[in-house]
């Protein structure tokens, strides 16, 4: 149970339903069965904060990313933004929800306004609250989103909003909709057993896959899809070996074993996320930038990935990984390369010296230095990473105390402002993620470092409202440089995930960001 | 007897109320985090977290939440799962049959095997059969459940390919989890039966029975075994109660959608109504099983009377 998220996360990132390759093998049939304990969440997109395979199966969105990571229409056929970026007019493709009602402008208005409702409690679409003031219906298939300001990550946000049938939602109510969800996705719900699995059958009416990138606009080739809520690594690996599961994320320590299986194909892909540890900068002594920098210099990332990840994680020197647009490789040279001498010098300068002669530094007041780092207990990788960090910091005399706790307890702790250090991760596909983590108004929420810097705040706002890709990239570079300089985080690495696919599953495709995609896949002989 | 049963049930009511109160308060006071944080997601603003707390009623004073909970519980409404958006009792009742099936078969097989081995080792005490079986019992008794479960998967599912690894849709899916739990039950019962039987076999009434020329089979099965049953029934009762509360590790390893997995998942998600309902279910199960065990004592041992 405790490691349920490792395989699940790898899998969720890799099984976003998607692209049909022009060169894909042709065939139909079969039921794809995959494990994902993390998918045991509400299907109602207005309720859950975790959106994964079941949601992508049931619901469609306005946009998707193509193989070049450009946004292309899914339910959107054509679209045009106003010059100042405050309005986006979208014309829809011909599509119907699975209850037979049309996917029209009124339905989209209902959905977007529900997501944008200031009183809404859905985590999805929270960016639209206070931003979208209205959605005007132009004609049956055309509507305009009216906003208070231009918003650069708008397409990213809209690509994440699952569109439901307003008729079904209003008729059934939230609880009824949860039991009988109605969307316009490639699959229809067959059965959901809260503790066991959720299964789907092919939506025979689904024909609106974006033709710009899809060989076939639908329906999907598989007869069905089942997501089993199994979280035990060893169970998942065994079921993969016997063919009960066809696609799984492979934990780093099991890759060598799985590689030798001739019935399996392995693919690797860099995650669109990072592992890092952060400081509560609102609390002494972590409000001292020099102290934070000392920690950054003390971390040997090459050694870290070798010991904690068996080299299956790319060392990281800035807040955005190479897999997210906005990453600037030139910044690495300005960041913290491993330099224990600099770390020692900074610590000495700040008065953290070894008074007792045991190799461990004391506080400037001469008392024992206690540095608790909150680490989630679910998943071996976290403990392993924490142990390597503890060892590397100890080499420069920094005494770190690892405090293992449930992830929920850790998240709760970071919202209180009483924490010290914390080891965490993020996953996202847009650089606007940095706003979530460093916007001062998000202290007590996602700003877990409680970091406040007026200049950085202004840059974040500028980047989020800049529709010019070139200037936005420059601003994001400035943001990343500032995060490096101010050091609220110690960036560690970006995992390179390995996915195993059984050879009986044919016709799958590898998307550069979303991983293994299965709309054209089928179970072959 | 009826009065005794009624009295036990009457005692159970305040006991259950106390358990529910402790769980209710502990969840909200002693356990960090709440479901609002989970529903709000990793990128939430403090305002969104607060709004979700408000929508769930978590911003109300604890005593007010408790009174609402008691009122609803008294009417049989344990609430809606915060995560699954279904009545918690519906979810529990859909998971309970899996747990009951695994419990019934593993306790039955395990106890039968344990009794058999226990009787053999007691009769053959000091012989190589006794020594060999005791080594086997201690070996299996020492094996952690999760390790045994994984070994059985590797041998019978991955190696021999004769049983499925996970799931709960066919009878084959239950073979390995039942085997895993039966082994633990059998070793426990075997050791208990052996020691209990050895003590009884040295008792005066057994010697008398032998001197009267009663057949050995009758002495062992009727006189000795029956008198050894009280501690065994106690342990079987505890096993049944424990397993009906959910064999968490076994359910997780074999992907069984039982009550144990449900409870663990609910705790991780801070799904308060689900946690409260599963605890209530487990508490009632334990109390009920204990009552049944006490009643069985009276049937097995005529010296025991309830009035």
Short mmCIF file of C-alpha atoms in Angstrom, two decimals, chain A residues 408, chain B residues 27-28 34-36 38 78-86 88 91 262-278:
data_model
loop_
_atom_site.label_atom_id
_atom_site.label_comp_id
_atom_site.label_asym_id
_atom_site.label_seq_id
_atom_site.Cartn_x
_atom_site.Cartn_y
_atom_site.Cartn_z
CA UNK A 408 -1.24 14.11 4.01
CA UNK B 27 -9.52 12.09 13.61
CA UNK B 28 -10.17 15.77 13.97
CA UNK B 34 -8.01 16.68 6.57
CA UNK B 35 -9.90 15.65 3.41
CA UNK B 36 -10.10 19.25 2.23
CA UNK B 38 -6.67 16.18 -0.57
CA UNK B 78 -23.16 7.00 8.42
CA UNK B 79 -22.67 9.61 5.73
CA UNK B 80 -21.32 9.88 2.22
CA UNK B 81 -17.74 8.98 1.43
CA UNK B 82 -15.86 12.21 0.80
CA UNK B 83 -13.68 10.51 -1.78
CA UNK B 84 -16.10 8.12 -3.48
CA UNK B 85 -19.28 10.20 -3.19
CA UNK B 86 -21.36 7.15 -2.30
CA UNK B 88 -20.24 4.69 3.10
CA UNK B 91 -19.29 0.76 -0.09
CA UNK B 262 -11.02 0.20 2.34
CA UNK B 263 -10.08 1.26 5.87
CA UNK B 264 -6.43 1.88 5.04
CA UNK B 265 -7.32 3.85 1.94
CA UNK B 266 -9.84 5.89 3.93
CA UNK B 267 -7.23 6.70 6.57
CA UNK B 268 -4.76 7.82 3.89
CA UNK B 269 -7.42 10.00 2.29
CA UNK B 270 -8.73 11.28 5.63
CA UNK B 271 -12.16 10.16 4.47
CA UNK B 272 -13.76 10.74 7.87
CA UNK B 273 -17.20 9.16 7.23
CA UNK B 274 -15.57 6.06 5.74
CA UNK B 275 -13.11 5.70 8.63
CA UNK B 276 -15.90 6.12 11.18
CA UNK B 277 -18.10 3.59 9.44
CA UNK B 278 -15.37 0.97 9.07
#
